[in-house]
């Protein structure tokens, strides 16, 4: 039987801790046998889980015989990882154990060096922090999970379910995974990735920035067909100077900022109105429904219709 060891670290996020326990413990093979044996392991017998304390039956020695180790998210992604935990995970990797992380669990896994040179993901809100803290990792904030073979990482919260179902499919095939998905009231494959959940605010600008009046004007004219020359003319400057000021003060170009503002407004309209996709595309300044759909999917990872189904 495949043994899953769930590693509980201090400040473990209860949802992330319970996800693999619930999903894997319900897996049944075609002959009725359980597919997995679950053990919860920790460095100490009691672990702080925020609103309660978890009594853990297995120590770090419980990781040694595991076929898969899962590292759930922790409330403080920057918390240091003890030498004992780091050594246990490295030893497991050397022995060929599959290791996966959920949400901010990518951070303690990254601290072991096992993700260096690999592609990985985490909760989109922590992706920049992960990339800054571990420049040797190729951070992809748009996907629900990344499978590197032996090492896997997933995005936030419910993405842990996607990752667990993916591993079940790897272990036992699609039929067993589909049964597990039904028990979890989850689709076996979710449309799109994490990008559809990312909030795309307008790029921040310092208070008193020289661009503030221009950005306010752009927000009021999202439905207009604006070219770079139009924006520069309204700002009373050359296009070259305009681009330079945008990069300095927003980190993007004028048209990139405008496209993001339009998509964010489109998301709001899809969530709060019953307007057709075609009408919303025109309302936010796209010249054709096709251009709107292409830009929306490129930004969020899903179509406007799929986004509306998920969030309206």
mmCIF file of C-alpha atoms in Angstrom:
data_model
loop_
_atom_site.group_PDB
_atom_site.id
_atom_site.type_symbol
_atom_site.label_atom_id
_atom_site.label_comp_id
_atom_site.label_asym_id
_atom_site.label_seq_id
_atom_site.Cartn_x
_atom_site.Cartn_y
_atom_site.Cartn_z
ATOM 1 C CA UNK A 1 0.000 0.000 0.000
ATOM 2 C CA UNK A 2 1.194 3.525 -0.831
ATOM 3 C CA UNK A 3 2.111 5.452 2.327
ATOM 4 C CA UNK A 4 1.451 9.203 2.469
ATOM 5 C CA UNK A 5 3.256 11.170 5.180
ATOM 6 C CA UNK A 6 1.818 14.628 5.837
ATOM 7 C CA UNK A 7 4.450 16.828 7.465
ATOM 8 C CA UNK A 8 2.903 19.240 9.980
ATOM 9 C CA UNK A 9 5.097 22.262 10.673
ATOM 10 C CA UNK A 10 4.455 24.951 13.273
ATOM 11 C CA UNK A 11 1.664 27.375 12.217
ATOM 12 C CA UNK A 12 0.394 24.812 9.730
ATOM 13 C CA UNK A 13 -2.722 25.967 7.880
ATOM 14 C CA UNK A 14 -5.527 23.600 8.983
ATOM 15 C CA UNK A 15 -7.191 23.490 5.549
ATOM 16 C CA UNK A 16 -3.939 22.532 3.862
ATOM 17 C CA UNK A 17 -3.232 19.917 6.533
ATOM 18 C CA UNK A 18 -6.658 18.298 6.192
ATOM 19 C CA UNK A 19 -6.818 18.304 2.378
ATOM 20 C CA UNK A 20 -4.447 15.370 1.692
ATOM 21 C CA UNK A 21 -5.739 13.473 4.735
ATOM 22 C CA UNK A 22 -9.336 13.667 3.503
ATOM 23 C CA UNK A 23 -8.660 13.097 -0.192
ATOM 24 C CA UNK A 24 -6.209 10.195 0.085
ATOM 25 C CA UNK A 25 -7.980 8.434 2.972
ATOM 26 C CA UNK A 26 -11.146 8.062 0.859
ATOM 27 C CA UNK A 27 -9.442 6.460 -2.140
ATOM 28 C CA UNK A 28 -10.624 2.924 -2.868
ATOM 29 C CA UNK A 29 -9.205 0.610 -5.499
ATOM 30 C CA UNK A 30 -11.483 -1.414 -7.840
ATOM 31 C CA UNK A 31 -11.371 -4.390 -5.452
ATOM 32 C CA UNK A 32 -12.420 -2.215 -2.504
ATOM 33 C CA UNK A 33 -9.023 -1.978 -0.808
ATOM 34 C CA UNK A 34 -7.829 1.442 0.410
ATOM 35 C CA UNK A 35 -5.286 2.994 -1.901
ATOM 36 C CA UNK A 36 -3.265 4.812 0.718
ATOM 37 C CA UNK A 37 -2.094 4.659 4.286
ATOM 38 C CA UNK A 38 -1.923 8.121 5.880
ATOM 39 C CA UNK A 39 0.376 9.230 8.672
ATOM 40 C CA UNK A 40 0.801 12.738 10.086
ATOM 41 C CA UNK A 41 4.383 13.492 11.110
ATOM 42 C CA UNK A 42 6.032 16.398 12.916
ATOM 43 C CA UNK A 43 9.209 17.350 14.704
ATOM 44 C CA UNK A 44 7.369 17.516 18.055
ATOM 45 C CA UNK A 45 4.292 15.730 19.480
ATOM 46 C CA UNK A 46 2.266 18.963 19.510
ATOM 47 C CA UNK A 47 2.084 21.483 16.676
ATOM 48 C CA UNK A 48 0.603 24.983 16.678
ATOM 49 C CA UNK A 49 -2.167 25.195 14.080
ATOM 50 C CA UNK A 50 -3.282 28.720 14.950
ATOM 51 C CA UNK A 51 -6.769 28.330 16.418
ATOM 52 C CA UNK A 52 -5.953 24.924 17.913
ATOM 53 C CA UNK A 53 -3.096 22.568 18.702
ATOM 54 C CA UNK A 54 -2.517 19.327 16.807
ATOM 55 C CA UNK A 55 -1.278 16.204 18.573
ATOM 56 C CA UNK A 56 0.815 14.311 16.037
ATOM 57 C CA UNK A 57 1.293 10.537 16.312
ATOM 58 C CA UNK A 58 4.461 10.266 14.210
ATOM 59 C CA UNK A 59 7.831 11.959 14.521
ATOM 60 C CA UNK A 60 10.163 12.788 11.659
ATOM 61 C CA UNK A 61 11.180 9.135 11.555
ATOM 62 C CA UNK A 62 7.732 8.512 10.055
ATOM 63 C CA UNK A 63 8.947 10.153 6.850
ATOM 64 C CA UNK A 64 11.547 7.478 6.175
ATOM 65 C CA UNK A 65 9.251 4.715 4.971
ATOM 66 C CA UNK A 66 6.813 7.025 3.162
ATOM 67 C CA UNK A 67 6.278 6.764 -0.571
ATOM 68 C CA UNK A 68 5.048 10.376 -0.696
ATOM 69 C CA UNK A 69 5.617 13.301 1.658
ATOM 70 C CA UNK A 70 3.278 16.281 1.546
ATOM 71 C CA UNK A 71 4.210 19.636 3.071
ATOM 72 C CA UNK A 72 1.074 21.713 3.817
ATOM 73 C CA UNK A 73 1.117 25.507 3.890
ATOM 74 C CA UNK A 74 2.162 27.519 6.918
ATOM 75 C CA UNK A 75 0.801 30.847 8.133
ATOM 76 C CA UNK A 76 4.231 32.516 8.087
ATOM 77 C CA UNK A 77 5.912 31.621 4.821
ATOM 78 C CA UNK A 78 9.151 33.279 5.964
ATOM 79 C CA UNK A 79 9.476 31.205 9.153
ATOM 80 C CA UNK A 80 12.826 29.399 9.248
ATOM 81 C CA UNK A 81 12.951 25.636 8.743
ATOM 82 C CA UNK A 82 14.791 23.678 11.414
ATOM 83 C CA UNK A 83 17.835 21.663 10.515
ATOM 84 C CA UNK A 84 16.089 18.435 11.487
ATOM 85 C CA UNK A 85 13.190 19.050 9.094
ATOM 86 C CA UNK A 86 15.505 20.179 6.307
ATOM 87 C CA UNK A 87 17.717 17.100 6.712
ATOM 88 C CA UNK A 88 14.722 14.749 6.823
ATOM 89 C CA UNK A 89 13.304 16.119 3.570
ATOM 90 C CA UNK A 90 16.679 16.017 1.826
ATOM 91 C CA UNK A 91 17.268 12.431 2.967
ATOM 92 C CA UNK A 92 13.833 11.439 1.703
ATOM 93 C CA UNK A 93 14.532 13.041 -1.682
ATOM 94 C CA UNK A 94 17.842 11.195 -1.934
ATOM 95 C CA UNK A 95 15.958 7.948 -1.313
ATOM 96 C CA UNK A 96 13.596 8.709 -4.204
ATOM 97 C CA UNK A 97 10.550 9.661 -2.124
ATOM 98 C CA UNK A 98 7.997 11.802 -3.936
ATOM 99 C CA UNK A 99 7.625 15.171 -2.189
ATOM 100 C CA UNK A 100 4.788 17.647 -2.762
ATOM 101 C CA UNK A 101 3.821 20.975 -1.228
ATOM 102 C CA UNK A 102 0.494 22.749 -0.868
ATOM 103 C CA UNK A 103 0.187 26.542 -0.976
ATOM 104 C CA UNK A 104 2.889 28.232 1.145
ATOM 105 C CA UNK A 105 4.320 24.801 1.901
ATOM 106 C CA UNK A 106 6.456 25.562 -1.138
ATOM 107 C CA UNK A 107 8.538 27.886 1.074
ATOM 108 C CA UNK A 108 9.829 25.285 3.579
ATOM 109 C CA UNK A 109 10.356 22.911 0.657
ATOM 110 C CA UNK A 110 12.325 25.627 -1.148
ATOM 111 C CA UNK A 111 14.448 26.153 1.974
ATOM 112 C CA UNK A 112 15.838 22.633 1.530
ATOM 113 C CA UNK A 113 17.250 23.520 -1.895
ATOM 114 C CA UNK A 114 15.238 20.718 -3.526
ATOM 115 C CA UNK A 115 13.439 23.177 -5.804
ATOM 116 C CA UNK A 116 16.576 24.915 -7.093
ATOM 117 C CA UNK A 117 16.620 24.865 -10.882
ATOM 118 C CA UNK A 118 13.023 23.656 -11.044
ATOM 119 C CA UNK A 119 9.718 25.254 -11.975
ATOM 120 C CA UNK A 120 7.380 25.684 -8.997
ATOM 121 C CA UNK A 121 4.249 27.480 -7.874
ATOM 122 C CA UNK A 122 2.618 28.690 -4.668
ATOM 123 C CA UNK A 123 -0.327 30.895 -3.740
ATOM 124 C CA UNK A 124 -0.379 33.742 -6.256
ATOM 125 C CA UNK A 125 -0.235 36.349 -3.476
ATOM 126 C CA UNK A 126 3.105 34.908 -2.296
ATOM 127 C CA UNK A 127 4.652 34.228 -5.699
ATOM 128 C CA UNK A 128 6.733 37.419 -5.800
ATOM 129 C CA UNK A 129 8.036 36.709 -2.291
ATOM 130 C CA UNK A 130 9.046 33.188 -3.308
ATOM 131 C CA UNK A 131 10.805 34.445 -6.425
ATOM 132 C CA UNK A 132 12.685 37.100 -4.447
ATOM 133 C CA UNK A 133 13.710 34.720 -1.666
ATOM 134 C CA UNK A 134 14.716 31.882 -4.023
ATOM 135 C CA UNK A 135 15.986 33.272 -7.345
ATOM 136 C CA UNK A 136 17.128 29.800 -8.461
ATOM 137 C CA UNK A 137 13.498 28.663 -8.684
ATOM 138 C CA UNK A 138 11.412 29.365 -11.801
ATOM 139 C CA UNK A 139 8.220 30.600 -10.130
ATOM 140 C CA UNK A 140 5.008 30.240 -12.149
ATOM 141 C CA UNK A 141 2.129 32.048 -10.380
ATOM 142 C CA UNK A 142 -0.496 31.215 -13.016
ATOM 143 C CA UNK A 143 -0.890 27.442 -12.645
ATOM 144 C CA UNK A 144 -2.716 25.255 -10.117
ATOM 145 C CA UNK A 145 0.201 22.866 -9.680
ATOM 146 C CA UNK A 146 3.572 21.923 -11.159
ATOM 147 C CA UNK A 147 4.700 18.303 -11.530
ATOM 148 C CA UNK A 148 8.464 17.879 -11.885
ATOM 149 C CA UNK A 149 8.254 14.117 -11.453
ATOM 150 C CA UNK A 150 9.648 13.541 -7.973
ATOM 151 C CA UNK A 151 8.941 17.075 -6.699
ATOM 152 C CA UNK A 152 5.514 18.713 -7.025
ATOM 153 C CA UNK A 153 4.127 22.048 -5.845
ATOM 154 C CA UNK A 154 0.635 23.513 -5.814
ATOM 155 C CA UNK A 155 -1.023 26.886 -5.531
ATOM 156 C CA UNK A 156 -3.219 28.059 -2.668
ATOM 157 C CA UNK A 157 -6.071 26.387 -0.802
ATOM 158 C CA UNK A 158 -8.288 24.401 -3.202
ATOM 159 C CA UNK A 159 -5.370 23.848 -5.580
ATOM 160 C CA UNK A 160 -4.189 21.289 -3.048
ATOM 161 C CA UNK A 161 -7.214 19.223 -4.066
ATOM 162 C CA UNK A 162 -6.178 19.453 -7.719
ATOM 163 C CA UNK A 163 -2.681 18.297 -6.815
ATOM 164 C CA UNK A 164 -3.906 15.349 -4.731
ATOM 165 C CA UNK A 165 -6.244 14.187 -7.513
ATOM 166 C CA UNK A 166 -3.388 14.500 -10.001
ATOM 167 C CA UNK A 167 -1.172 12.279 -7.836
ATOM 168 C CA UNK A 168 -3.964 9.700 -7.436
ATOM 169 C CA UNK A 169 -4.292 9.580 -11.221
ATOM 170 C CA UNK A 170 -0.532 9.075 -11.516
ATOM 171 C CA UNK A 171 -0.618 6.262 -8.960
ATOM 172 C CA UNK A 172 -3.791 4.392 -9.881
ATOM 173 C CA UNK A 173 -5.180 5.778 -13.136
ATOM 174 C CA UNK A 174 -8.030 8.018 -14.188
ATOM 175 C CA UNK A 175 -10.913 5.791 -13.044
ATOM 176 C CA UNK A 176 -9.771 5.729 -9.408
ATOM 177 C CA UNK A 177 -8.953 9.443 -9.540
ATOM 178 C CA UNK A 178 -12.390 10.216 -10.989
ATOM 179 C CA UNK A 179 -14.048 8.389 -8.087
ATOM 180 C CA UNK A 180 -11.926 10.379 -5.631
ATOM 181 C CA UNK A 181 -12.884 13.595 -7.420
ATOM 182 C CA UNK A 182 -16.585 12.780 -7.110
ATOM 183 C CA UNK A 183 -16.203 12.125 -3.381
ATOM 184 C CA UNK A 184 -14.428 15.485 -3.058
ATOM 185 C CA UNK A 185 -17.169 17.168 -5.148
ATOM 186 C CA UNK A 186 -14.429 18.381 -7.487
ATOM 187 C CA UNK A 187 -13.864 18.119 -11.230
ATOM 188 C CA UNK A 188 -10.918 15.894 -12.056
ATOM 189 C CA UNK A 189 -9.623 18.688 -14.322
ATOM 190 C CA UNK A 190 -10.426 22.333 -13.624
ATOM 191 C CA UNK A 191 -10.535 24.736 -16.558
ATOM 192 C CA UNK A 192 -7.775 27.331 -16.509
ATOM 193 C CA UNK A 193 -5.169 27.818 -13.830
ATOM 194 C CA UNK A 194 -4.513 30.075 -10.897
ATOM 195 C CA UNK A 195 -4.406 33.124 -13.158
ATOM 196 C CA UNK A 196 -8.202 33.420 -13.128
ATOM 197 C CA UNK A 197 -8.112 34.024 -9.350
ATOM 198 C CA UNK A 198 -5.378 36.653 -9.353
ATOM 199 C CA UNK A 199 -6.541 40.157 -8.574
ATOM 200 C CA UNK A 200 -5.058 42.508 -11.156
ATOM 201 C CA UNK A 201 -5.197 45.954 -9.551
ATOM 202 C CA UNK A 202 -4.054 49.041 -11.347
ATOM 203 C CA UNK A 203 -0.312 49.358 -10.979
ATOM 204 C CA UNK A 204 0.407 51.394 -7.846
ATOM 205 C CA UNK A 205 1.826 54.881 -8.177
ATOM 206 C CA UNK A 206 3.310 56.979 -5.400
ATOM 207 C CA UNK A 207 1.023 59.632 -3.996
ATOM 208 C CA UNK A 208 1.709 62.881 -5.781
ATOM 209 C CA UNK A 209 3.054 61.068 -8.842
ATOM 210 C CA UNK A 210 3.067 63.113 -12.021
ATOM 211 C CA UNK A 211 1.057 60.319 -13.660
ATOM 212 C CA UNK A 212 -1.889 60.469 -11.247
ATOM 213 C CA UNK A 213 -4.034 62.820 -13.379
ATOM 214 C CA UNK A 214 -3.280 60.791 -16.507
ATOM 215 C CA UNK A 215 -4.151 57.482 -14.829
ATOM 216 C CA UNK A 216 -7.435 58.942 -13.604
ATOM 217 C CA UNK A 217 -8.204 60.051 -17.164
ATOM 218 C CA UNK A 218 -7.388 56.589 -18.511
ATOM 219 C CA UNK A 219 -9.741 54.949 -15.997
ATOM 220 C CA UNK A 220 -12.523 57.285 -17.121
ATOM 221 C CA UNK A 221 -11.894 56.481 -20.795
ATOM 222 C CA UNK A 222 -11.425 52.721 -20.827
ATOM 223 C CA UNK A 223 -14.129 52.352 -23.471
ATOM 224 C CA UNK A 224 -12.391 54.705 -25.901
ATOM 225 C CA UNK A 225 -10.044 53.498 -28.633
ATOM 226 C CA UNK A 226 -6.781 54.911 -27.329
ATOM 227 C CA UNK A 227 -3.409 54.676 -29.018
ATOM 228 C CA UNK A 228 -0.047 55.421 -27.476
ATOM 229 C CA UNK A 229 -0.045 58.696 -29.431
ATOM 230 C CA UNK A 230 -3.476 59.606 -28.003
ATOM 231 C CA UNK A 231 -2.265 59.042 -24.442
ATOM 232 C CA UNK A 232 0.934 61.015 -25.044
ATOM 233 C CA UNK A 233 -1.032 63.889 -26.589
ATOM 234 C CA UNK A 234 -3.339 64.065 -23.584
ATOM 235 C CA UNK A 235 -0.301 64.035 -21.280
ATOM 236 C CA UNK A 236 1.334 66.772 -23.356
ATOM 237 C CA UNK A 237 4.533 64.822 -23.851
ATOM 238 C CA UNK A 238 6.318 62.652 -26.406
ATOM 239 C CA UNK A 239 5.624 58.932 -26.614
ATOM 240 C CA UNK A 240 9.228 58.202 -25.611
ATOM 241 C CA UNK A 241 8.984 60.345 -22.485
ATOM 242 C CA UNK A 242 5.579 58.866 -21.674
ATOM 243 C CA UNK A 243 6.907 55.304 -21.851
ATOM 244 C CA UNK A 244 9.888 56.212 -19.674
ATOM 245 C CA UNK A 245 7.678 57.821 -17.011
ATOM 246 C CA UNK A 246 5.316 54.841 -16.991
ATOM 247 C CA UNK A 247 8.167 52.401 -16.515
ATOM 248 C CA UNK A 248 9.621 54.507 -13.707
ATOM 249 C CA UNK A 249 6.340 55.026 -11.854
ATOM 250 C CA UNK A 250 4.209 51.923 -12.628
ATOM 251 C CA UNK A 251 6.681 49.293 -13.786
ATOM 252 C CA UNK A 252 4.789 48.800 -17.068
ATOM 253 C CA UNK A 253 4.162 50.519 -20.383
ATOM 254 C CA UNK A 254 1.103 52.753 -20.992
ATOM 255 C CA UNK A 255 -0.618 50.146 -23.158
ATOM 256 C CA UNK A 256 0.154 47.312 -20.735
ATOM 257 C CA UNK A 257 -1.355 49.374 -17.930
ATOM 258 C CA UNK A 258 -4.396 50.175 -20.078
ATOM 259 C CA UNK A 259 -4.962 46.516 -21.056
ATOM 260 C CA UNK A 260 -4.747 45.401 -17.429
ATOM 261 C CA UNK A 261 -7.176 48.129 -16.345
ATOM 262 C CA UNK A 262 -9.618 47.053 -19.066
ATOM 263 C CA UNK A 263 -9.452 43.389 -18.079
ATOM 264 C CA UNK A 264 -9.946 44.235 -14.398
ATOM 265 C CA UNK A 265 -13.028 46.302 -15.299
ATOM 266 C CA UNK A 266 -14.268 43.443 -17.487
ATOM 267 C CA UNK A 267 -13.877 41.025 -14.557
ATOM 268 C CA UNK A 268 -15.957 43.364 -12.408
ATOM 269 C CA UNK A 269 -18.693 43.580 -15.052
ATOM 270 C CA UNK A 270 -18.731 39.808 -15.549
ATOM 271 C CA UNK A 271 -19.122 39.346 -11.797
ATOM 272 C CA UNK A 272 -21.794 41.999 -11.215
ATOM 273 C CA UNK A 273 -23.890 42.339 -14.393
ATOM 274 C CA UNK A 274 -25.762 40.173 -16.872
ATOM 275 C CA UNK A 275 -24.389 42.077 -19.867
ATOM 276 C CA UNK A 276 -23.309 39.896 -22.781
ATOM 277 C CA UNK A 277 -19.630 39.194 -23.297
ATOM 278 C CA UNK A 278 -19.772 41.183 -26.533
ATOM 279 C CA UNK A 279 -21.252 44.205 -24.765
ATOM 280 C CA UNK A 280 -18.700 44.046 -21.945
ATOM 281 C CA UNK A 281 -15.850 43.845 -24.453
ATOM 282 C CA UNK A 282 -17.109 47.032 -26.096
ATOM 283 C CA UNK A 283 -17.653 48.709 -22.722
ATOM 284 C CA UNK A 284 -14.013 48.257 -21.797
ATOM 285 C CA UNK A 285 -12.615 49.409 -25.113
ATOM 286 C CA UNK A 286 -11.938 46.334 -27.221
ATOM 287 C CA UNK A 287 -12.670 46.806 -30.909
ATOM 288 C CA UNK A 288 -14.033 43.302 -31.451
ATOM 289 C CA UNK A 289 -15.364 40.417 -29.318
ATOM 290 C CA UNK A 290 -12.546 38.224 -30.621
ATOM 291 C CA UNK A 291 -9.864 40.675 -29.474
ATOM 292 C CA UNK A 292 -11.551 40.888 -26.064
ATOM 293 C CA UNK A 293 -11.772 37.118 -25.638
ATOM 294 C CA UNK A 294 -8.145 36.617 -26.712
ATOM 295 C CA UNK A 295 -6.814 39.290 -24.334
ATOM 296 C CA UNK A 296 -9.027 38.110 -21.456
ATOM 297 C CA UNK A 297 -7.907 34.494 -21.791
ATOM 298 C CA UNK A 298 -4.257 35.512 -22.170
ATOM 299 C CA UNK A 299 -4.506 37.479 -18.899
ATOM 300 C CA UNK A 300 -6.680 35.204 -16.755
ATOM 301 C CA UNK A 301 -6.166 31.774 -18.312
ATOM 302 C CA UNK A 302 -9.903 31.240 -18.954
ATOM 303 C CA UNK A 303 -12.527 32.590 -21.322
ATOM 304 C CA UNK A 304 -14.941 35.365 -20.238
ATOM 305 C CA UNK A 305 -17.786 32.803 -20.177
ATOM 306 C CA UNK A 306 -15.788 30.431 -17.950
ATOM 307 C CA UNK A 307 -14.851 33.306 -15.653
ATOM 308 C CA UNK A 308 -18.510 34.319 -15.324
ATOM 309 C CA UNK A 309 -19.543 30.745 -14.495
ATOM 310 C CA UNK A 310 -16.929 30.620 -11.748
ATOM 311 C CA UNK A 311 -17.474 34.031 -10.165
ATOM 312 C CA UNK A 312 -20.902 35.451 -10.981
#
